[in-house]
Tab-separated table of C-alpha atoms and ligand atoms in Angstrom:
chain	number	residue	atom	x	y	z
A	1	MET	CA	0.260	-0.031	0.004
A	2	GLN	CA	1.536	3.411	-0.786
A	3	THR	CA	1.671	6.100	1.722
A	4	ASN	CA	2.528	9.359	2.441
A	5	PHE	CA	4.095	10.764	5.634
A	6	THR	CA	6.032	13.583	5.267
A	7	LEU	CA	9.371	13.099	7.195
A	8	ALA	CA	8.341	15.420	9.936
A	9	GLN	CA	5.635	12.832	10.248
A	10	LEU	CA	8.319	9.643	10.183
A	11	ALA	CA	10.572	11.321	13.566
A	12	ASP	CA	7.552	9.952	15.754
A	13	PRO	CA	9.360	6.128	16.265
A	14	ASP	CA	5.666	5.150	16.242
A	15	THR	CA	4.576	6.675	13.558
A	16	ALA	CA	8.004	5.609	11.286
A	17	VAL	CA	6.766	1.945	12.668
A	18	SER	CA	3.302	2.243	11.298
A	19	GLU	CA	3.978	3.484	8.665
A	20	LYS	CA	6.214	0.224	7.717
A	21	ILE	CA	3.438	-1.285	8.837
A	22	LEU	CA	0.862	-0.112	6.361
A	23	ARG	CA	3.129	-0.286	3.662
A	24	SER	CA	3.314	-4.116	3.955
A	25	CYS	CA	0.096	-4.185	4.252
A	26	VAL	CA	-1.531	-5.490	-0.613
A	27	HIS	CA	-4.860	-4.887	0.882
A	28	CYS	CA	-5.488	-8.792	-1.189
A	29	GLY	CA	-8.771	-8.265	1.942
A	30	PHE	CA	-7.965	-12.408	2.640
A	31	CYS	CA	-7.668	-11.427	6.335
A	32	THR	CA	-11.789	-10.760	5.884
A	33	ALA	CA	-12.713	-14.123	6.195
A	34	THR	CA	-11.300	-14.676	9.698
A	35	CYS	CA	-12.334	-11.308	11.231
A	36	PRO	CA	-15.675	-11.450	14.060
A	37	THR	CA	-16.451	-8.823	13.020
A	38	TYR	CA	-16.882	-8.808	9.130
A	39	VAL	CA	-18.296	-12.484	9.599
A	40	LEU	CA	-20.979	-10.725	12.145
A	41	LEU	CA	-21.776	-7.472	10.755
A	42	GLY	CA	-20.479	-7.965	6.766
A	43	ASP	CA	-18.798	-4.408	6.968
A	44	GLU	CA	-15.225	-3.494	5.704
A	45	LEU	CA	-15.086	-0.899	7.962
A	46	ASP	CA	-14.763	-3.698	10.722
A	47	SER	CA	-12.759	-5.192	8.570
A	48	PRO	CA	-8.721	-5.810	9.459
A	49	ARG	CA	-8.677	-3.882	5.653
A	50	GLY	CA	-11.597	-1.595	6.807
A	51	ARG	CA	-9.077	-0.332	9.924
A	52	ILE	CA	-6.270	0.005	8.103
A	53	TYR	CA	-7.835	2.558	5.888
A	54	LEU	CA	-8.744	4.263	8.256
A	55	ILE	CA	-5.873	4.338	10.432
A	56	LYS	CA	-3.891	5.653	7.624
A	57	ASP	CA	-6.050	8.057	6.895
A	58	MET	CA	-6.236	8.983	10.795
A	59	LEU	CA	-2.545	8.887	11.130
A	60	GLU	CA	-1.833	10.226	7.322
A	61	ASN	CA	-3.243	13.909	7.498
A	62	ASP	CA	-2.563	14.237	11.646
A	63	LYS	CA	-6.611	14.314	11.976
A	64	PRO	CA	-7.761	13.650	16.172
A	65	ALA	CA	-9.590	9.986	16.038
A	66	ASN	CA	-13.318	10.625	15.139
A	67	GLU	CA	-16.681	9.087	16.538
A	68	GLU	CA	-15.916	6.802	12.954
A	69	VAL	CA	-12.471	5.431	13.988
A	70	THR	CA	-12.968	4.877	17.633
A	71	LEU	CA	-16.207	3.219	16.563
A	72	HIS	CA	-14.327	0.448	13.878
A	73	ILE	CA	-11.522	0.508	16.463
A	74	ASP	CA	-13.381	-0.228	19.500
A	75	ARG	CA	-15.006	-2.964	17.535
A	76	CYS	CA	-11.648	-4.608	17.294
A	77	LEU	CA	-11.460	-7.801	19.305
A	78	SER	CA	-7.240	-7.145	18.757
A	79	CYS	CA	-7.549	-11.110	18.900
A	80	LEU	CA	-5.352	-11.348	15.823
A	81	ALA	CA	-7.015	-14.106	13.618
A	82	CYS	CA	-6.315	-11.190	10.710
A	83	MET	CA	-2.288	-12.034	10.987
A	84	THR	CA	-2.794	-15.225	11.027
A	85	THR	CA	-4.535	-15.244	8.040
A	86	CYS	CA	-2.265	-12.603	6.315
A	87	PRO	CA	-0.641	-13.513	3.621
A	88	SER	CA	1.704	-10.281	4.068
A	89	GLY	CA	2.853	-10.803	7.231
A	90	VAL	CA	1.369	-7.164	8.057
A	91	ASP	CA	1.810	-6.550	11.525
A	92	TYR	CA	-2.356	-5.647	12.672
A	93	MET	CA	-1.387	-5.677	16.376
A	94	HIS	CA	1.042	-2.448	16.578
A	95	LEU	CA	-0.635	-0.672	14.372
A	96	VAL	CA	-4.182	-1.214	15.905
A	97	ASP	CA	-2.276	-0.156	19.600
A	98	HIS	CA	-0.733	3.212	17.952
A	99	ALA	CA	-4.308	3.990	16.870
A	100	ARG	CA	-6.111	2.690	20.698
A	101	ALA	CA	-3.221	5.446	21.706
A	102	ARG	CA	-4.390	8.052	19.412
A	103	ILE	CA	-7.417	7.302	20.544
A	104	ASN	CA	-7.252	7.511	23.852
A	105	ASP	CA	-4.540	11.209	23.815
A	106	THR	CA	-7.258	12.968	20.739
A	107	TYR	CA	-11.262	11.658	21.601
A	108	ARG	CA	-13.097	12.392	23.857
A	109	ARG	CA	-15.586	9.930	24.074
A	110	PRO	CA	-18.706	10.313	26.421
A	111	TRP	CA	-19.120	10.828	30.128
A	112	LEU	CA	-20.794	7.727	30.462
A	113	ASP	CA	-17.940	5.497	28.288
A	114	ARG	CA	-15.029	8.219	29.845
A	115	ALA	CA	-17.174	6.241	33.336
A	116	VAL	CA	-17.232	2.448	32.445
A	117	ARG	CA	-13.201	2.921	31.116
A	118	ASP	CA	-12.195	4.561	34.156
A	119	VAL	CA	-13.806	2.542	36.332
A	120	ILE	CA	-12.248	-0.835	35.234
A	121	ALA	CA	-8.893	0.845	34.201
A	122	ALA	CA	-9.269	1.302	38.177
A	123	VAL	CA	-10.415	-1.645	39.416
A	124	LEU	CA	-9.322	-4.447	36.910
A	125	PRO	CA	-5.657	-4.408	37.516
A	126	TYR	CA	-5.950	-4.555	41.302
A	127	PRO	CA	-6.844	-7.778	42.185
A	128	ALA	CA	-8.032	-6.284	46.467
A	129	ARG	CA	-10.440	-3.579	44.590
A	130	PHE	CA	-11.425	-5.946	41.917
A	131	ARG	CA	-12.387	-8.576	45.103
A	132	ALA	CA	-13.971	-6.013	46.076
A	133	ALA	CA	-16.262	-5.470	43.008
A	134	MET	CA	-17.167	-9.035	43.125
A	135	VAL	CA	-19.009	-8.989	46.403
A	136	ALA	CA	-21.113	-5.649	45.191
A	137	ALA	CA	-21.545	-7.087	41.576
A	138	PHE	CA	-22.748	-10.585	44.066
A	139	VAL	CA	-24.943	-8.158	46.357
A	140	ALA	CA	-26.078	-6.175	42.811
A	141	ARG	CA	-27.339	-9.620	40.905
A	142	PRO	CA	-30.531	-10.005	42.006
A	143	PHE	CA	-31.478	-6.865	41.073
A	144	LEU	CA	-29.708	-7.656	37.180
A	145	GLY	CA	-32.860	-6.527	35.190
A	146	LEU	CA	-34.379	-3.561	36.545
A	147	ILE	CA	-30.123	-2.089	36.508
A	148	ARG	CA	-30.205	-3.359	32.366
A	149	ARG	CA	-33.757	-0.791	32.196
A	150	VAL	CA	-32.297	2.090	34.637
A	151	PRO	CA	-30.445	4.490	31.345
A	152	GLY	CA	-26.715	5.521	33.076
A	153	LEU	CA	-26.582	2.301	35.401
A	154	SER	CA	-27.243	-0.084	32.104
A	155	ARG	CA	-23.594	0.075	31.469
A	156	LEU	CA	-22.879	-1.979	34.700
A	157	ALA	CA	-24.723	-4.992	33.580
A	158	PRO	CA	-22.685	-6.808	31.414
A	159	MET	CA	-20.154	-7.188	34.346
A	160	ILE	CA	-22.867	-7.078	36.630
A	161	ALA	CA	-23.251	-10.952	34.421
A	162	LEU	CA	-19.989	-11.965	34.241
A	163	ALA	CA	-19.030	-11.609	37.867
A	164	PRO	CA	-18.896	-15.632	39.006
A	165	ALA	CA	-22.229	-16.692	41.864
A	166	ARG	CA	-20.045	-18.169	43.904
A	167	LEU	CA	-16.812	-16.050	44.107
A	168	PRO	CA	-13.898	-18.881	45.138
A	169	ARG	CA	-11.624	-18.154	48.340
A	170	ARG	CA	-9.095	-17.201	48.331
A	171	SER	CA	-5.687	-19.396	47.098
A	172	ARG	CA	-3.787	-20.859	50.049
A	173	ASN	CA	-0.899	-19.606	48.496
A	174	ALA	CA	-1.496	-16.114	49.047
A	175	GLY	CA	0.610	-14.845	50.637
A	176	LYS	CA	3.864	-17.408	49.621
A	177	ASN	CA	6.536	-16.506	47.032
A	178	ALA	CA	8.331	-19.101	46.946
A	179	PHE	CA	7.587	-23.117	46.565
A	180	PRO	CA	11.021	-25.700	46.239
A	181	ALA	CA	10.705	-27.910	43.822
A	182	GLU	CA	10.325	-31.570	45.226
A	183	GLY	CA	13.471	-33.788	44.853
A	184	GLU	CA	16.322	-32.983	43.284
A	185	ARG	CA	15.995	-29.309	41.601
A	186	LYS	CA	15.903	-29.375	37.494
A	187	GLY	CA	14.994	-25.012	37.282
A	188	ARG	CA	13.810	-22.318	38.317
A	189	VAL	CA	10.867	-19.866	37.023
A	190	ALA	CA	8.902	-17.171	37.820
A	191	LEU	CA	5.044	-17.729	37.758
A	192	LEU	CA	2.491	-14.569	37.265
A	193	ARG	CA	1.168	-13.661	39.935
A	194	GLY	CA	-1.786	-11.679	37.978
A	195	CYS	CA	-4.579	-9.455	38.401
A	196	ALA	CA	-7.704	-10.481	37.391
A	197	GLN	CA	-7.102	-14.634	37.226
A	198	SER	CA	-5.922	-14.408	40.795
A	199	VAL	CA	-9.496	-13.444	42.118
A	200	LEU	CA	-11.993	-15.517	39.848
A	201	ASP	CA	-9.941	-18.471	39.797
A	202	PRO	CA	-6.910	-18.726	42.102
A	203	GLY	CA	-6.935	-22.321	41.642
A	204	ILE	CA	-5.068	-22.198	38.299
A	205	ASN	CA	-2.087	-21.215	39.979
A	206	ALA	CA	-2.447	-23.798	42.411
A	207	ALA	CA	-2.420	-26.302	40.106
A	208	ALA	CA	0.694	-24.873	37.850
A	209	VAL	CA	2.678	-24.478	41.470
A	210	ARG	CA	1.621	-28.070	42.172
A	211	LEU	CA	1.974	-29.507	38.989
A	212	LEU	CA	5.581	-28.582	38.975
A	213	THR	CA	7.124	-28.452	41.646
A	214	ARG	CA	6.375	-31.687	41.436
A	215	GLN	CA	8.366	-31.935	37.961
A	216	GLY	CA	10.954	-30.768	40.086
A	217	ILE	CA	10.598	-26.613	39.277
A	218	GLU	CA	11.396	-24.481	41.934
A	219	VAL	CA	8.271	-21.440	41.772
A	220	VAL	CA	8.728	-18.067	42.282
A	221	PHE	CA	6.109	-14.823	42.914
A	222	ALA	CA	8.424	-12.041	41.876
A	223	GLU	CA	8.179	-10.180	44.876
A	224	GLY	CA	6.165	-6.483	43.611
A	225	ASP	CA	4.930	-8.537	40.660
A	226	GLY	CA	1.529	-7.339	39.653
A	227	CYS	CA	-0.717	-6.636	37.037
A	228	CYS	CA	1.330	-6.570	33.618
A	229	GLY	CA	0.028	-3.897	31.957
A	230	ALA	CA	-2.519	-5.850	29.505
A	231	LEU	CA	-5.951	-4.659	30.302
A	232	VAL	CA	-5.241	-0.769	30.132
A	233	HIS	CA	-2.886	-1.318	27.254
A	234	HIS	CA	-5.993	-2.459	25.067
A	235	MET	CA	-7.464	0.550	26.252
A	236	GLY	CA	-5.533	2.293	24.770
A	237	ARG	CA	-4.308	3.554	28.250
A	238	ARG	CA	-0.751	3.559	26.913
A	239	GLN	CA	0.919	5.466	30.288
A	240	GLU	CA	-1.308	3.217	33.293
A	241	SER	CA	0.010	-0.100	30.882
A	242	HIS	CA	3.750	1.408	30.348
A	243	ALA	CA	4.173	2.385	34.551
A	244	GLN	CA	2.656	-1.070	35.047
A	245	ALA	CA	4.709	-3.083	32.878
A	246	LYS	CA	7.640	-1.583	34.695
A	247	THR	CA	6.961	-2.522	37.627
A	248	ALA	CA	6.615	-6.262	36.404
A	249	ILE	CA	9.606	-5.970	34.332
A	250	ASP	CA	11.525	-4.555	37.888
A	251	ALA	CA	9.981	-7.576	40.416
A	252	TRP	CA	10.815	-10.314	37.515
A	253	ILE	CA	14.331	-8.715	36.708
A	254	LYS	CA	14.931	-8.769	41.016
A	255	ALA	CA	13.804	-12.343	41.064
A	256	ILE	CA	16.318	-12.822	37.764
A	257	ASP	CA	18.997	-11.432	39.894
A	258	ALA	CA	18.663	-13.023	43.287
A	259	GLY	CA	18.428	-16.662	41.433
A	260	GLY	CA	18.619	-16.999	37.833
A	261	LEU	CA	15.153	-17.885	35.869
A	262	ASP	CA	14.899	-20.545	33.195
A	263	ALA	CA	11.208	-18.774	32.458
A	264	ILE	CA	8.393	-16.716	33.070
A	265	VAL	CA	5.910	-18.889	32.920
A	266	VAL	CA	2.172	-17.214	31.942
A	267	THR	CA	-0.982	-19.342	33.041
A	268	THR	CA	-3.060	-15.799	31.635
A	269	SER	CA	-2.253	-16.316	27.827
A	270	GLY	CA	-4.009	-12.173	27.138
A	271	CYS	CA	-0.785	-11.471	29.545
A	272	GLY	CA	1.325	-13.479	28.037
A	273	THR	CA	1.018	-11.995	24.229
A	274	THR	CA	1.930	-8.772	26.026
A	275	ILE	CA	5.084	-9.462	27.640
A	276	LYS	CA	6.289	-10.625	24.970
A	277	ASP	CA	5.449	-7.786	23.737
A	278	TYR	CA	7.386	-5.960	26.026
A	279	GLY	CA	10.602	-5.571	24.016
A	280	PHE	CA	8.864	-3.710	21.425
A	281	MET	CA	6.938	-1.309	23.775
A	282	PHE	CA	9.971	-0.320	25.642
A	283	ARG	CA	11.969	-0.763	22.428
A	284	ASP	CA	12.944	3.133	22.987
A	285	ASP	CA	13.213	3.545	26.351
A	286	PRO	CA	17.069	3.697	27.461
A	287	ASP	CA	16.184	2.677	31.655
A	288	TYR	CA	13.923	-0.010	30.310
A	289	ALA	CA	14.637	-1.755	26.319
A	290	ASP	CA	17.643	-4.306	27.959
A	291	LYS	CA	15.651	-4.851	30.289
A	292	ALA	CA	11.780	-5.455	29.263
A	293	ARG	CA	13.603	-7.897	25.533
A	294	ARG	CA	15.255	-9.966	28.840
A	295	VAL	CA	12.203	-10.257	30.425
A	296	SER	CA	9.976	-11.205	27.611
A	297	GLU	CA	12.615	-13.434	25.718
A	298	LEU	CA	12.486	-15.402	28.686
A	299	ALA	CA	8.050	-15.704	28.529
A	300	LYS	CA	6.614	-18.687	28.737
A	301	ASP	CA	3.061	-19.931	28.447
A	302	ILE	CA	2.612	-22.624	30.637
A	303	SER	CA	1.962	-24.989	27.962
A	304	GLU	CA	4.990	-24.019	26.371
A	305	TYR	CA	7.231	-24.574	29.076
A	306	LEU	CA	5.692	-27.642	29.415
A	307	GLU	CA	6.365	-29.083	26.593
A	308	THR	CA	10.111	-28.540	27.131
A	309	LEU	CA	9.705	-30.976	30.401
A	310	ASP	CA	9.541	-34.945	30.688
A	311	LEU	CA	6.256	-34.745	32.584
A	312	ALA	CA	6.848	-37.984	34.214
A	313	ALA	CA	4.686	-40.022	36.397
A	314	LEU	CA	1.001	-40.088	34.344
A	315	ALA	CA	-0.858	-41.048	37.893
A	316	ASN	CA	-4.701	-40.175	36.860
A	317	PRO	CA	-5.011	-41.809	32.409
A	318	SER	CA	-8.848	-40.436	32.227
A	319	LYS	CA	-10.612	-40.740	29.073
A	320	VAL	CA	-12.221	-38.097	29.678
A	321	VAL	CA	-13.385	-36.594	26.645
A	322	VAL	CA	-12.308	-32.717	27.159
A	323	ALA	CA	-13.234	-29.694	23.883
A	324	TYR	CA	-10.123	-27.555	23.854
A	325	HIS	CA	-11.031	-23.571	23.037
A	326	ALA	CA	-7.851	-22.018	21.595
A	327	ALA	CA	-7.631	-18.793	23.105
A	328	CYS	CA	-7.508	-16.023	20.887
A	329	SER	CA	-3.945	-15.213	22.319
A	330	LEU	CA	-2.291	-18.077	22.849
A	331	GLN	CA	-3.234	-19.278	18.934
A	332	HIS	CA	-2.906	-15.817	17.114
A	333	GLY	CA	-1.856	-13.596	19.773
A	334	GLN	CA	1.390	-16.229	20.426
A	335	GLN	CA	0.889	-18.753	17.422
A	336	VAL	CA	1.153	-21.504	19.982
A	337	LYS	CA	-1.325	-23.601	18.522
A	338	THR	CA	-0.281	-27.544	18.684
A	339	THR	CA	0.684	-27.713	22.102
A	340	PRO	CA	-1.494	-27.716	24.892
A	341	LYS	CA	-3.397	-30.134	22.927
A	342	ALA	CA	-0.633	-32.896	22.701
A	343	LEU	CA	-0.285	-32.332	26.165
A	344	LEU	CA	-3.501	-32.772	27.225
A	345	VAL	CA	-3.220	-35.800	24.259
A	346	LYS	CA	-0.219	-37.006	26.042
A	347	ALA	CA	-1.868	-36.797	29.493
A	348	GLY	CA	-4.425	-39.715	28.521
A	349	PHE	CA	-7.403	-37.039	27.498
A	350	GLU	CA	-9.446	-36.920	24.620
A	351	VAL	CA	-9.300	-33.920	22.671
A	352	ARG	CA	-12.099	-33.012	20.503
A	353	GLU	CA	-11.028	-29.133	18.696
A	354	PRO	CA	-14.660	-26.890	18.335
A	355	ALA	CA	-15.960	-25.848	14.520
A	356	GLU	CA	-14.349	-22.378	14.004
A	357	ALA	CA	-11.600	-22.568	16.190
A	358	HIS	CA	-10.169	-20.164	14.573
A	359	LEU	CA	-12.332	-16.936	15.736
A	360	CYS	CA	-12.971	-15.499	19.230
A	361	CYS	CA	-15.421	-16.332	21.718
A	362	GLY	CA	-16.121	-12.498	22.590
A	363	SER	CA	-13.648	-11.918	25.552
A	364	ALA	CA	-11.089	-10.409	23.972
A	365	GLY	CA	-9.832	-8.706	27.933
A	366	THR	CA	-12.360	-5.798	28.552
A	367	TYR	CA	-14.308	-5.843	25.311
A	368	ASN	CA	-16.893	-8.501	26.474
A	369	MET	CA	-17.468	-5.410	29.210
A	370	LEU	CA	-17.230	-2.658	26.664
A	371	GLN	CA	-18.610	-4.203	23.695
A	372	PRO	CA	-21.511	-6.878	25.818
A	373	GLU	CA	-23.639	-6.974	22.264
A	374	LEU	CA	-21.247	-8.171	20.274
A	375	SER	CA	-19.475	-10.284	22.390
A	376	ALA	CA	-22.905	-12.202	23.221
A	377	ARG	CA	-22.957	-12.834	19.653
A	378	LEU	CA	-19.613	-14.583	19.985
A	379	ARG	CA	-20.243	-16.105	22.573
A	380	GLU	CA	-23.522	-17.997	21.587
A	381	ARG	CA	-21.586	-19.209	18.339
A	382	LYS	CA	-18.705	-20.531	19.899
A	383	VAL	CA	-20.874	-22.558	22.593
A	384	ALA	CA	-23.096	-23.790	19.975
A	385	ASN	CA	-19.533	-25.186	17.990
A	386	ILE	CA	-18.112	-26.272	21.874
A	387	GLU	CA	-20.802	-28.121	22.591
A	388	ALA	CA	-21.906	-29.727	18.899
A	389	THR	CA	-18.379	-31.580	20.221
A	390	GLY	CA	-20.021	-33.789	22.424
A	391	ALA	CA	-17.205	-32.733	24.921
A	392	ALA	CA	-17.740	-33.550	28.917
A	393	VAL	CA	-15.327	-30.483	29.872
A	394	VAL	CA	-13.941	-27.523	27.839
A	395	THR	CA	-10.632	-26.329	28.631
A	396	ALA	CA	-8.733	-23.019	27.219
A	397	GLY	CA	-5.406	-21.587	28.777
A	398	ASN	CA	-7.251	-18.095	29.243
A	399	ILE	CA	-8.739	-16.342	32.152
A	400	GLY	CA	-10.980	-14.343	30.025
A	401	CYS	CA	-12.358	-17.565	27.626
A	402	ILE	CA	-13.437	-19.854	30.801
A	403	THR	CA	-15.077	-16.773	32.291
A	404	GLN	CA	-16.824	-15.647	29.089
A	405	ILE	CA	-17.804	-19.231	27.589
A	406	GLY	CA	-18.598	-20.453	30.976
A	407	ALA	CA	-21.165	-17.587	31.430
A	408	GLY	CA	-22.786	-19.296	28.505
A	409	THR	CA	-22.644	-22.972	28.437
A	410	LYS	CA	-23.443	-25.032	31.572
A	411	LEU	CA	-20.077	-27.566	30.282
A	412	PRO	CA	-17.492	-27.526	33.390
A	413	ILE	CA	-14.624	-25.769	31.971
A	414	VAL	CA	-11.256	-25.406	33.363
A	415	HIS	CA	-8.321	-24.438	32.883
A	416	THR	CA	-5.576	-27.375	31.209
A	417	VAL	CA	-2.898	-26.755	33.985
A	418	GLU	CA	-6.083	-27.737	36.253
A	419	LEU	CA	-6.484	-31.347	33.939
A	420	LEU	CA	-2.553	-31.348	33.106
A	421	ASP	CA	-2.178	-31.412	36.599
A	422	TRP	CA	-4.657	-33.566	37.513
A	423	ALA	CA	-3.320	-36.259	35.167
A	424	TYR	CA	-0.521	-35.928	36.606
A	425	GLY	CA	-1.019	-36.733	40.518
A	426	GLY	CA	-3.010	-32.976	41.432
A	427	PRO	CA	-6.454	-33.399	42.517
A	428	ARG	CA	-9.661	-33.804	40.403
A	429	PRO	CA	-10.098	-29.636	39.402
A	430	ALA	CA	-12.683	-28.034	41.440
A	431	ARG	CA	-15.103	-27.783	39.091
A	432	LEU	CA	-15.183	-31.207	37.578
A	433	THR	CA	-16.482	-32.173	41.004
A	434	GLY	CA	-19.877	-30.860	40.732
B	529	SF4	S1	-4.597	-10.179	4.072
B	529	SF4	FE1	-3.240	-8.770	4.965
B	529	SF4	S2	-2.184	-7.863	2.621
B	529	SF4	FE2	-4.128	-8.802	1.848
B	529	SF4	S3	-6.061	-6.885	2.954
B	529	SF4	FE3	-5.551	-8.446	4.470
B	529	SF4	S4	-4.305	-7.235	5.867
B	529	SF4	FE4	-3.667	-6.433	4.363
B	530	SF4	S1	-8.306	-8.226	15.555
B	530	SF4	FE1	-9.621	-9.408	15.101
B	530	SF4	S2	-11.223	-8.060	15.246
B	530	SF4	FE2	-9.964	-7.109	14.459
B	530	SF4	S3	-9.579	-6.669	12.283
B	530	SF4	FE3	-8.379	-8.296	13.050
B	530	SF4	S4	-10.023	-10.380	13.325
B	530	SF4	FE4	-10.814	-8.373	13.267
């Protein structure tokens, strides 16, 4: 695609990157077929190619973001299915990140939209606040019908609806930062403590700790790590996301210096995609470029790390039929496609893959709270495809998908690491025990 940027515009490092991305698009339109919003809405402006044109026009002409650009970029899930499909290797992720940041900096949203976004950014990344919000949502749940009808309050309804009916108890690991390897120590990793996941399902990291330590891996939570910054990053709030990312980077660098790390293991694939991108995010920051690159190089999804281990002592061989839901952040963002399924098969599960596995379930970070209608349509489609597999259990590698799909089906849904922990000697996942 031909571009017309001036030298002055290209002096801005973000614009220089975006210009290269824009030039790599040959407007073939292959990406439209796999874009969930184009599949649902059939509008070119809700396809990757249409959004690329909108972003090009905004950047090239130095325009502030307007209502039209904001509408169509907001509808984008950042699922990155378009990147998997694109034959020209267009780096849509960094282009849309740039566009979101520009919208955040130059467009004044209606007050209600601003308020909802401010609340999400102030609550979700902080476990104590998020837990309090979940308790409030639990109290508000019986009034959901009423809340939906009150203008202003209705924007809170999707958040209340997504809150689990029962909040899990705090993990027994809460407050503990180090878990020694059982037997001979074969490695040492840091596990991302995470923010929303630690409240919604502390059992996921507990399963990861059990499985890893049984395999001879020492596990630590780096002191001071928290939200990786992904949640606000996808809302275009660059300053906040960089501040959160820097805190996490500092925590991991300290852990590396204190005893070395073989990997930074992540059980929330949405976070993993962002952590793997720290090197890019901080490429021009003289204080953080090197540290961020080191952290990104060590970041691994739990399935990637488990694949490097010779998993020993299959204790609970199970023929349970599981439907594997591939989180977009894992299959498209990190290009981890076959590893989780291979690990499940090796552990004795029968794995079935739903039709349209490339399509997003509608979770997409904060998307299900900000775009509830589109998100609900995607969930319905995803749940129908999952249930058609005839599986008894659903599994995924991302808490966002687990919450989203779980709200639309009666089938139990668990994280892949919980099934693997069970298969290799851990307890049966709580959601499977009824
Ligand atoms: S598939 Fe790639 S090159 Fe073709 S229009 Fe989409 S982004 Fe552009
Ligand atoms: S990231 Fe997903 S929703 Fe956004 S343009 Fe690409 S395929 Fe469509």
